[in-house]
Tab-separated table of C-alpha atoms in Angstrom:
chain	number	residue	atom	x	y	z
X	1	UNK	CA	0.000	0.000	0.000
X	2	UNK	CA	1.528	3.426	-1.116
X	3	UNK	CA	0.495	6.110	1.151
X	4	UNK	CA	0.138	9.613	-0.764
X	5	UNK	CA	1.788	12.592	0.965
X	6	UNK	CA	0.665	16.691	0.519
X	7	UNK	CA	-3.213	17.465	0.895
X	8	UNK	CA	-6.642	17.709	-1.098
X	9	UNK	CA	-9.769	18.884	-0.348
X	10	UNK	CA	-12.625	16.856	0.768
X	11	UNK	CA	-14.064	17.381	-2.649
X	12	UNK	CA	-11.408	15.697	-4.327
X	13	UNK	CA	-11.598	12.562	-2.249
X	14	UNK	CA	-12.347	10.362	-5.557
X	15	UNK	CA	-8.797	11.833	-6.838
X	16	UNK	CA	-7.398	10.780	-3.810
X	17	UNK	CA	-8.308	7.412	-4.041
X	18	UNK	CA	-7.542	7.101	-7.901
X	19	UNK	CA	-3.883	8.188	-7.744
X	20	UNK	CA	-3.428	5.516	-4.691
X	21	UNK	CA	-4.708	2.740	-6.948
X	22	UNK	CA	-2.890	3.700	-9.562
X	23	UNK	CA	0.257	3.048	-7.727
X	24	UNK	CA	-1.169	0.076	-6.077
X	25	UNK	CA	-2.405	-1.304	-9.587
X	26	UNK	CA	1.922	-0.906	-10.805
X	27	UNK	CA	1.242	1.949	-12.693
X	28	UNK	CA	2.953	4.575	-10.719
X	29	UNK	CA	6.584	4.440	-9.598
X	30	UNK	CA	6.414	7.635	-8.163
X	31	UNK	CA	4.371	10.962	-9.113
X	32	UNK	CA	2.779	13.912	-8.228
X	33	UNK	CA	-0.616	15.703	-9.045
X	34	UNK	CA	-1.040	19.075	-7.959
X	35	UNK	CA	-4.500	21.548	-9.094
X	36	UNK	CA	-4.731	25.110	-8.601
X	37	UNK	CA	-8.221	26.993	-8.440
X	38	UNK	CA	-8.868	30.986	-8.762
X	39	UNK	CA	-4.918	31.123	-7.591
X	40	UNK	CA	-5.265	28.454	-4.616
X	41	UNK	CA	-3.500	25.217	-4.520
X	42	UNK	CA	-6.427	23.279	-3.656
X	43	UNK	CA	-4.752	19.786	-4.595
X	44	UNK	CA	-1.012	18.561	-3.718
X	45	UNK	CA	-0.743	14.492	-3.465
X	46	UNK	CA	2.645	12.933	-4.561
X	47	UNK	CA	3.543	9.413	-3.623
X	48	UNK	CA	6.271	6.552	-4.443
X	49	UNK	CA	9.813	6.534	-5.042
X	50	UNK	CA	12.227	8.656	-6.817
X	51	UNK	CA	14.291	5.701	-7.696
X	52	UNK	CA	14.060	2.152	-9.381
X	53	UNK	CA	15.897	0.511	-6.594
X	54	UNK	CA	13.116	2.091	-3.964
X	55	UNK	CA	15.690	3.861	-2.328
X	56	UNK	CA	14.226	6.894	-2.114
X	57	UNK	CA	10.907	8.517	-1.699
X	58	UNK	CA	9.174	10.623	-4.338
X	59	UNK	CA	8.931	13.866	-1.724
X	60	UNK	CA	7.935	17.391	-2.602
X	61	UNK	CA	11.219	18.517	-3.182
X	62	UNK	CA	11.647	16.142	-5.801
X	63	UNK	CA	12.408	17.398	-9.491
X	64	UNK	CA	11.012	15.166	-12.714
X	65	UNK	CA	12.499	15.537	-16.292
X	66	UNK	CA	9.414	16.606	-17.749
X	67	UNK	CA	10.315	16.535	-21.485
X	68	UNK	CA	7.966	18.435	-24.278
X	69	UNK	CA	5.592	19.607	-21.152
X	70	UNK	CA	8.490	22.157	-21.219
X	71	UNK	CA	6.901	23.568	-24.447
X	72	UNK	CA	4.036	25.156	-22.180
X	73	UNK	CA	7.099	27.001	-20.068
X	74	UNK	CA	8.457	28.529	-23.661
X	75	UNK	CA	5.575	29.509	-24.476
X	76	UNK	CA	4.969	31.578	-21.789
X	77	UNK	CA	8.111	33.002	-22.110
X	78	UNK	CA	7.438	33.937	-25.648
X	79	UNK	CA	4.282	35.524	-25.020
X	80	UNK	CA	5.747	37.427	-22.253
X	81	UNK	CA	8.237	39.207	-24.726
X	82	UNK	CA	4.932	39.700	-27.041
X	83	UNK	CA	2.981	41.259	-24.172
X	84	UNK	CA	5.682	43.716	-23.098
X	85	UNK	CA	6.184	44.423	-27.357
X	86	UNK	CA	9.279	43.229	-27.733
X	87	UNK	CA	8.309	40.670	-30.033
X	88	UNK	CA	5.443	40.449	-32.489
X	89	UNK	CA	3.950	36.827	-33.392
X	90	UNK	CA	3.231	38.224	-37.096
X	91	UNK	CA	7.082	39.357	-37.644
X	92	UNK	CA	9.197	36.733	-39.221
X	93	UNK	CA	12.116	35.368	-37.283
X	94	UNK	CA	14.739	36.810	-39.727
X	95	UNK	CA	14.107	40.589	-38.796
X	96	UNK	CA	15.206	39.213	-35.268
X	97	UNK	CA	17.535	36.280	-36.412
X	98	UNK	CA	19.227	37.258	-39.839
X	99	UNK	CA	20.879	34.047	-40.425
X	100	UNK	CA	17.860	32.320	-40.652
X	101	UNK	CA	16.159	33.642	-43.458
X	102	UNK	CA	18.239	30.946	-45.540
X	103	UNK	CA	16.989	28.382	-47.905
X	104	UNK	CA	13.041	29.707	-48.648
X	105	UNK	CA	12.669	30.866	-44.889
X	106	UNK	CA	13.164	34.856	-44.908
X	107	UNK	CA	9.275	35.193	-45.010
X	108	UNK	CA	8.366	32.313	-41.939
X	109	UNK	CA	6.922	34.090	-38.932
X	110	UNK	CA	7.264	33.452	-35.038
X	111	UNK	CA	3.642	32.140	-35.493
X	112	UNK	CA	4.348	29.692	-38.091
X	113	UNK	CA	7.641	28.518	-35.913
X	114	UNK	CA	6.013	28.184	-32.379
X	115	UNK	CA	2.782	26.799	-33.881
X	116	UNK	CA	4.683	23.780	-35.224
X	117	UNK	CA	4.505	25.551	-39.480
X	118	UNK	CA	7.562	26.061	-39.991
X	119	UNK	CA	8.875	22.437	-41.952
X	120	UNK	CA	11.784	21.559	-39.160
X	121	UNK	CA	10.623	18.621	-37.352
X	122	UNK	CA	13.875	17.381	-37.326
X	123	UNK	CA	17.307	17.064	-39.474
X	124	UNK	CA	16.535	14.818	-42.598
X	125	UNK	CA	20.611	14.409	-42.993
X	126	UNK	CA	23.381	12.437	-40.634
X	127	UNK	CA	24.741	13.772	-37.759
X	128	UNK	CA	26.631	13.259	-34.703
X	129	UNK	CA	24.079	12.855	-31.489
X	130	UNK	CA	26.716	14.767	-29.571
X	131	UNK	CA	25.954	17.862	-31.508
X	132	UNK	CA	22.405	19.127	-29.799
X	133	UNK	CA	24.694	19.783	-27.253
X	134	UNK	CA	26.407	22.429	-29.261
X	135	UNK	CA	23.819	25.280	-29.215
X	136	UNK	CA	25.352	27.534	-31.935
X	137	UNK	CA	25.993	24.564	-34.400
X	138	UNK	CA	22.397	23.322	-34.094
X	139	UNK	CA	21.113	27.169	-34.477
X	140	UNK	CA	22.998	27.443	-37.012
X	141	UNK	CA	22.329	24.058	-39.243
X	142	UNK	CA	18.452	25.128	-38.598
X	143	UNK	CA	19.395	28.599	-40.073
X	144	UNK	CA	20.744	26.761	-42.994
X	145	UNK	CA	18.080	23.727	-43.766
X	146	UNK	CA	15.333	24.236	-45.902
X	147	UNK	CA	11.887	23.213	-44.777
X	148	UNK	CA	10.139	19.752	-45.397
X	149	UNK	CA	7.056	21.224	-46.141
X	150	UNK	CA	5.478	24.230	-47.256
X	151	UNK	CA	5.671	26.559	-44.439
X	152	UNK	CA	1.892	27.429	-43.446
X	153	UNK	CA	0.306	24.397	-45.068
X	154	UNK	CA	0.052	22.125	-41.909
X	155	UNK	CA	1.526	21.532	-38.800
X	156	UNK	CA	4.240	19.223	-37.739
X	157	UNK	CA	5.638	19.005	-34.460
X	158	UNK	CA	8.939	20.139	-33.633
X	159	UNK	CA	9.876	17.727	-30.989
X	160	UNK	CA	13.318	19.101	-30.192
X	161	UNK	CA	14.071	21.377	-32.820
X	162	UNK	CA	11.941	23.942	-31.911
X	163	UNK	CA	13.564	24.843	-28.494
X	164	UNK	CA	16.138	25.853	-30.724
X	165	UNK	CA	14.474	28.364	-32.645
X	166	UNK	CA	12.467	29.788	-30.096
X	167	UNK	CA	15.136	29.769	-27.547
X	168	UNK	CA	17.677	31.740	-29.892
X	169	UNK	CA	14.846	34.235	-31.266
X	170	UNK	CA	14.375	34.740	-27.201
X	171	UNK	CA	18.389	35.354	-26.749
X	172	UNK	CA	18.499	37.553	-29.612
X	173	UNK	CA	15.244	40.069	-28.380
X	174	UNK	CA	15.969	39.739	-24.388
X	175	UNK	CA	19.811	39.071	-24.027
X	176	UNK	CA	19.461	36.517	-21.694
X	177	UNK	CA	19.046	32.679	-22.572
X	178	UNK	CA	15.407	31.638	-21.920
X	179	UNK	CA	16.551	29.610	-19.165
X	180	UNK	CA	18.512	32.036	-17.115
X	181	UNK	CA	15.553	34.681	-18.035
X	182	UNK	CA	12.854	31.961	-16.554
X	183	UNK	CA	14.874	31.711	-13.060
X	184	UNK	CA	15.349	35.311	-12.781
X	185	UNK	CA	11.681	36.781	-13.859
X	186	UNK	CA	9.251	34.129	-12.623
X	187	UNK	CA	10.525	30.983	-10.748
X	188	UNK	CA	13.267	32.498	-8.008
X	189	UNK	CA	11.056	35.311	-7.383
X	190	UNK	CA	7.565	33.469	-6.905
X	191	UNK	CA	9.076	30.468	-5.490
X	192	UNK	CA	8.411	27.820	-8.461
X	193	UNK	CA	10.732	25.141	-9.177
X	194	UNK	CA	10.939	25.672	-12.441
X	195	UNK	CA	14.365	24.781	-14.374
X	196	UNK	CA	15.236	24.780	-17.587
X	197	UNK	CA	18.747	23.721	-17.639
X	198	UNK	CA	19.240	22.595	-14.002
X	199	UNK	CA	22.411	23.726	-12.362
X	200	UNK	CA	24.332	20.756	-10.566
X	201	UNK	CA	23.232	21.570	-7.044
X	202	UNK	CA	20.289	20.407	-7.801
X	203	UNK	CA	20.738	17.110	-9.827
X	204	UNK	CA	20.434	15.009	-6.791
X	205	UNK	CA	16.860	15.978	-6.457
X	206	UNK	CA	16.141	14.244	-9.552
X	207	UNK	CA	13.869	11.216	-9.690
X	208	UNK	CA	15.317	8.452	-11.834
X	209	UNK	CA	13.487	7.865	-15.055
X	210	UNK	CA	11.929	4.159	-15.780
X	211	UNK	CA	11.642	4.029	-19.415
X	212	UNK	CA	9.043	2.474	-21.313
X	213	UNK	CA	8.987	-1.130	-22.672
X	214	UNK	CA	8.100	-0.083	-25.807
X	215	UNK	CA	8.278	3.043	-28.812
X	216	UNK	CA	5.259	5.061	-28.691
X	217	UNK	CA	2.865	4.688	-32.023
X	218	UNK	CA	3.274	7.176	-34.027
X	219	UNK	CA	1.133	6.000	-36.720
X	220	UNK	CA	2.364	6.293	-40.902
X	221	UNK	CA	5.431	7.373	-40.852
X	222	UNK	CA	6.468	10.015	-43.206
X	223	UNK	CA	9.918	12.155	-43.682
X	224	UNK	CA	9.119	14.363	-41.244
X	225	UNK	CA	8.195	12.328	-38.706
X	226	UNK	CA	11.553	10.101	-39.205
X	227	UNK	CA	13.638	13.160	-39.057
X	228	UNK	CA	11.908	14.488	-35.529
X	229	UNK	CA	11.591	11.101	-33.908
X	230	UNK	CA	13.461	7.716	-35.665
X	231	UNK	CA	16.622	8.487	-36.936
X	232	UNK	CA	19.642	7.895	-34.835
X	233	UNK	CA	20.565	11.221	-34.658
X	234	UNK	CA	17.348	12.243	-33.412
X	235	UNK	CA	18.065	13.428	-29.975
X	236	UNK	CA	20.677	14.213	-27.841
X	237	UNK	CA	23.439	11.472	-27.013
X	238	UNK	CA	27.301	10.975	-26.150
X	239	UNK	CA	27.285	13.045	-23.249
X	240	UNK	CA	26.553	12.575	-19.202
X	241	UNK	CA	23.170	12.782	-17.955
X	242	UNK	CA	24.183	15.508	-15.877
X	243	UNK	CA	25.950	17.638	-18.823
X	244	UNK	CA	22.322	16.615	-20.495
X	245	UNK	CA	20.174	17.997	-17.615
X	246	UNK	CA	22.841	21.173	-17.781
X	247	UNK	CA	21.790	22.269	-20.713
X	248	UNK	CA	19.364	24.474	-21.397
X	249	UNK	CA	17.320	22.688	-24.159
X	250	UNK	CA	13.804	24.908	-24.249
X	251	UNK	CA	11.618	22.172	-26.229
X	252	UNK	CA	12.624	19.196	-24.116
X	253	UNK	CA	14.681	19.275	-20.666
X	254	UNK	CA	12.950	21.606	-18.165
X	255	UNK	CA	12.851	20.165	-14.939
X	256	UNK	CA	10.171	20.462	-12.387
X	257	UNK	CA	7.949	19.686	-9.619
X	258	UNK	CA	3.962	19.274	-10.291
X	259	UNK	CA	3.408	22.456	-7.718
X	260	UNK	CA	5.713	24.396	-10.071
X	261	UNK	CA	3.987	23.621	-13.198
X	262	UNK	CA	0.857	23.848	-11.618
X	263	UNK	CA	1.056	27.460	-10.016
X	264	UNK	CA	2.383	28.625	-13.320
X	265	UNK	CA	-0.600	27.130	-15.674
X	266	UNK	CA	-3.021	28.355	-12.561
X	267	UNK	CA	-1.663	31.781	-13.090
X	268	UNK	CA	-2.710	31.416	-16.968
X	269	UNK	CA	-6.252	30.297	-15.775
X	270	UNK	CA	-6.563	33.177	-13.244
X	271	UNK	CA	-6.040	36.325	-15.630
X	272	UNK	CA	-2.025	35.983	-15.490
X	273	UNK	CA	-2.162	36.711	-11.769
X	274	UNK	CA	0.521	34.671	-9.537
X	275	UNK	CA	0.293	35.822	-5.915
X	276	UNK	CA	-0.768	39.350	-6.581
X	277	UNK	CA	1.541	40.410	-9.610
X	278	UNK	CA	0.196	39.869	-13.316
X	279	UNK	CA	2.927	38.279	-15.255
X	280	UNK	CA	0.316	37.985	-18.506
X	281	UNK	CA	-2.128	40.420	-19.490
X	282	UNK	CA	-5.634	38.686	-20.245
X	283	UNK	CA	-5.911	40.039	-23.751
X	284	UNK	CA	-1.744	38.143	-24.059
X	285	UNK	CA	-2.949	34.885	-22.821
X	286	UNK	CA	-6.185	34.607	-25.019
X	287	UNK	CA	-3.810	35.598	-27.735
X	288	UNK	CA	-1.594	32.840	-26.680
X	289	UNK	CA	-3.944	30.577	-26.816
X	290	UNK	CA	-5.799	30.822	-30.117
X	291	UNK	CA	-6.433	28.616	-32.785
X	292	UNK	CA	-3.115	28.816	-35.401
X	293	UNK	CA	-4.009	25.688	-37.137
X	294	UNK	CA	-5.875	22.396	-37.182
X	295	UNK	CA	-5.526	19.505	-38.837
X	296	UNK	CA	-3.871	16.541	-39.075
X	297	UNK	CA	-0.328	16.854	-37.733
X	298	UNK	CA	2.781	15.647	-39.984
X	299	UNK	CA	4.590	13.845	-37.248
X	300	UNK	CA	2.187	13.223	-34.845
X	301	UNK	CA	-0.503	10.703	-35.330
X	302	UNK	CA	-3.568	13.271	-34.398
X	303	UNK	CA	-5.726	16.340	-35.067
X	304	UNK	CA	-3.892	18.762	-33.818
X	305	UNK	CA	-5.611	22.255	-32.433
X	306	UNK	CA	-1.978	24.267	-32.084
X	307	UNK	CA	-2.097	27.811	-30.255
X	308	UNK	CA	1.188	30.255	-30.232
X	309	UNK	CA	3.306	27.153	-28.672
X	310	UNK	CA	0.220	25.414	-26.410
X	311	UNK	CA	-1.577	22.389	-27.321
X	312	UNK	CA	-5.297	23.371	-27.267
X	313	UNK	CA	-7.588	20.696	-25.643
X	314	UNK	CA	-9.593	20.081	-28.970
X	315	UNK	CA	-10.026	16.731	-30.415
X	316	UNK	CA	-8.737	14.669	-27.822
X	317	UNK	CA	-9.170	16.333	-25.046
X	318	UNK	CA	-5.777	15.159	-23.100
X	319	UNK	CA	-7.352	17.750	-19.636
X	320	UNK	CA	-10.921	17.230	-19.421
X	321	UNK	CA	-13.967	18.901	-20.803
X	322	UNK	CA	-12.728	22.452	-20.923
X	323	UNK	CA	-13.667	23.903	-24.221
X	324	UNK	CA	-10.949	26.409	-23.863
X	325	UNK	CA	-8.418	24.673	-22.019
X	326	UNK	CA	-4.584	24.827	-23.421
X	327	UNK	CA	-1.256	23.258	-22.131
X	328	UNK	CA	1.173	20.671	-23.299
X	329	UNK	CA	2.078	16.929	-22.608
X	330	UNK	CA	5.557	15.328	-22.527
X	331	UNK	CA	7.114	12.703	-23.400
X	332	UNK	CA	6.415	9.518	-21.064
X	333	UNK	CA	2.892	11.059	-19.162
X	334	UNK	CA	3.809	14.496	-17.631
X	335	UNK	CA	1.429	16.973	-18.467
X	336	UNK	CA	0.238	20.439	-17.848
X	337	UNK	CA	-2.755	22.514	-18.721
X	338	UNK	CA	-4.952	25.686	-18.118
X	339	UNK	CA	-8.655	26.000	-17.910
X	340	UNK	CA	-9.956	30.197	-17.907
X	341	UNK	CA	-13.062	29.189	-18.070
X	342	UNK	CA	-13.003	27.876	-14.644
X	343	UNK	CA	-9.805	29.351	-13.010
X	344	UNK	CA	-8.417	25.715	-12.997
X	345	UNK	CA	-4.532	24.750	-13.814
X	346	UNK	CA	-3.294	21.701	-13.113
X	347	UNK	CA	0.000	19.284	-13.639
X	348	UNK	CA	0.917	16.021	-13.334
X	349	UNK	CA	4.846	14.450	-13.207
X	350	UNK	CA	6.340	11.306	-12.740
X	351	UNK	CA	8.919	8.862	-13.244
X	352	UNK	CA	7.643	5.832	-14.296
X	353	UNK	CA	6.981	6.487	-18.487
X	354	UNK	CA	4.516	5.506	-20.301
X	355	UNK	CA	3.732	5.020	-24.347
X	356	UNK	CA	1.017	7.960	-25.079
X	357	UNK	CA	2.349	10.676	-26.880
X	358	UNK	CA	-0.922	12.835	-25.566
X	359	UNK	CA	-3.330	11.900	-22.767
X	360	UNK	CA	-1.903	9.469	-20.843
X	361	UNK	CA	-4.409	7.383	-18.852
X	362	UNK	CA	-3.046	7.766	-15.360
X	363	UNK	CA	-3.285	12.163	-15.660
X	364	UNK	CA	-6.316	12.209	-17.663
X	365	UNK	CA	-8.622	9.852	-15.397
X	366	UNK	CA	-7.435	12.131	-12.024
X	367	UNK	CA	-7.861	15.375	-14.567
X	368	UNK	CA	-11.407	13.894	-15.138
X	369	UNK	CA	-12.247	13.121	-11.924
X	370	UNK	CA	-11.076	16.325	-10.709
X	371	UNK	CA	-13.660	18.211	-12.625
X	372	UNK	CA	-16.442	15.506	-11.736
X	373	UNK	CA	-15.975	16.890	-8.210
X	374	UNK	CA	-15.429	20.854	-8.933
């Protein structure tokens, strides 16, 4: 029996008893679930352990690699540059990023890039592994590459590649790398833990990751989604985990606890406000959030409803029944999302992965039964 640590309302007593099953059922190594309402964390429960051996115990200071869910964190960063007019979504990344308006690209737009448009899923040609961990190379090879697609026609995600892009365009309008700007504007000064590259003091808070048995489905497979996902160059490789979980990759390694994620997404569903400052205008984050494009996604296998960088919950509805809910998932289960409608934001994190590229099971039946009980 795996007793759950933090606190929930009486309300949420059929959450409660859902995320203890799931780790009694095997499904859970360990994890956390954490909902904020109208600004109030009004859910906390983590359980487990933070390490395959059960050595140690999934706490509230533990961190979780919460891959692509780190899309929702750039995307918030971005729209923080738009809201203060540093940036404009419509402009195209070359007035910002000359270099890049190589090879058919000097008319793509921030839009098209953060809403998955832009033809760069991935690089189509060989490559070491060990070069994503050259940030200037990989800037500049994406500068270079032509797109797979028509740029605007449909969307295909970016797995990795768009961290990149959207991390560089942030470097080359604020100064600062997205990470360092992250620590010092929102997550040191409201408290969130909230990394994205995590310095080495704080690797040992790190839960260990059990991977998956198996690939997840990513249904036909095309040239785009074999250059984002299946060729061995792919992702990052040939370095240390820790020099991995250095870096600051803005599509893919942020680090984070549930609480963190969650009090950020609840500030999105609460008119930008996080503990009395407004770090997103209303008119920004319904801006944010709507509709780019729709349609069936190049790389992955669903109808995709893409906003300035957020997943919106059409289709499939990954975070319950919200209508105008937006977030992202990542890689393995972790997830985060935002509801305005009803002031809700929520995340989930663990360390036991699972197949779903969107709407894992284990988040999306506590999401659910969440807003059975609001």
């Amino acid at each position: 029996m795996v007793e759950l640590s933090g606190n929930a309302q009486p309300r949420f007593s059929a959450v409660k008893d859902a995320f203890a099953k799931s780790f009694e059922a095997g499904e859970e190594l360990g994890a956390r679930f954490t909902l904020v309402e109208a600004g109030e964390v009004v859910l906390d429960l983590w359980g487990g352990d933070a390490d395959r051996k059960r050595t140690r115990p999934f706490d509230e200071r533990t961190l979780t690699t919460v891959f692509s869910t780190t899309k929702a964190i750039a995307s918030l960063m971005i729209a923080r540059l738009v809201d203060q007019g540093r940036l404009d979504y419509a402009q195209t990344v070359a007035s910002v990023w000359p270099e890049f308006g190589q090879a058919g690209k000097e008319a793509v737009t921030v839009e098209q890039v953060i809403s998955h448009q832009a033809g760069l899923s991935g690089f189509p040609d060989p490559m070491e592994p060990v070069e994503w961990f050259d940030w200037d190379r990989i800037c500049a090879k994406l500068a270079a590459m032509a797109p797979l697609w028509p740029v605007g026609t449909a969307s295909g995600y970016h797995p990795i590649t768009v961290g990149y892009i959207l991390g560089e365009i942030f470097r080359r309008v604020d100064g600062r790398s997205m990470g360092r700007a992250l620590r010092e504007d929102i997550a040191e000064p409201f408290g969130l833990d909230l990394w994205i590259g995590l310095p080495g003091t704080e690797h040992g808070r790190v839960a260990e990751l059990q991977r998956p048995s198996a690939l997840p489905d990513f249904g036909e497979i095309n040239a785009a989604t074999r250059a984002a996902f299946l060729t061995p160059w792919s992702a990052a490789a040939g370095k240390s985990q820790a020099e991995w979980r250095s870096m600051e990759i803005p599509s893919t390694n942020g680090h984070a606890t549930a609480e963190g994620l969650a009090r950020l997404m609840g500030a999105l569903a609460n008119n930008g406000w996080l503990d009395g400052e407004q770090i997103l205008s209303p008119a920004m984050i319904a801006e944010a959030s709507r509709e780019r494009i729709q349609g069936q996604d190049l790389v992955l296998p669903f109808v995709m409803s893409w906003g300035a960088g957020f997943m919106r919950n059409q289709f499939n509805f990954p975070w319950g029944p919200g209508a105008q809910s937006f977030g992202h998932s990542g890689w393995g289960g972790s997830a985060a999302f935002a509801d305005p409608e009803r002031r809700l934001g929520g995340a989930y994190v663990m360390n036991k992965q699972g197949t779903a590229l969107m709407g894992d099971a284990r988040p999306k039946r506590l999401i659910e039964l969440a807003y059975a009980a609001l």
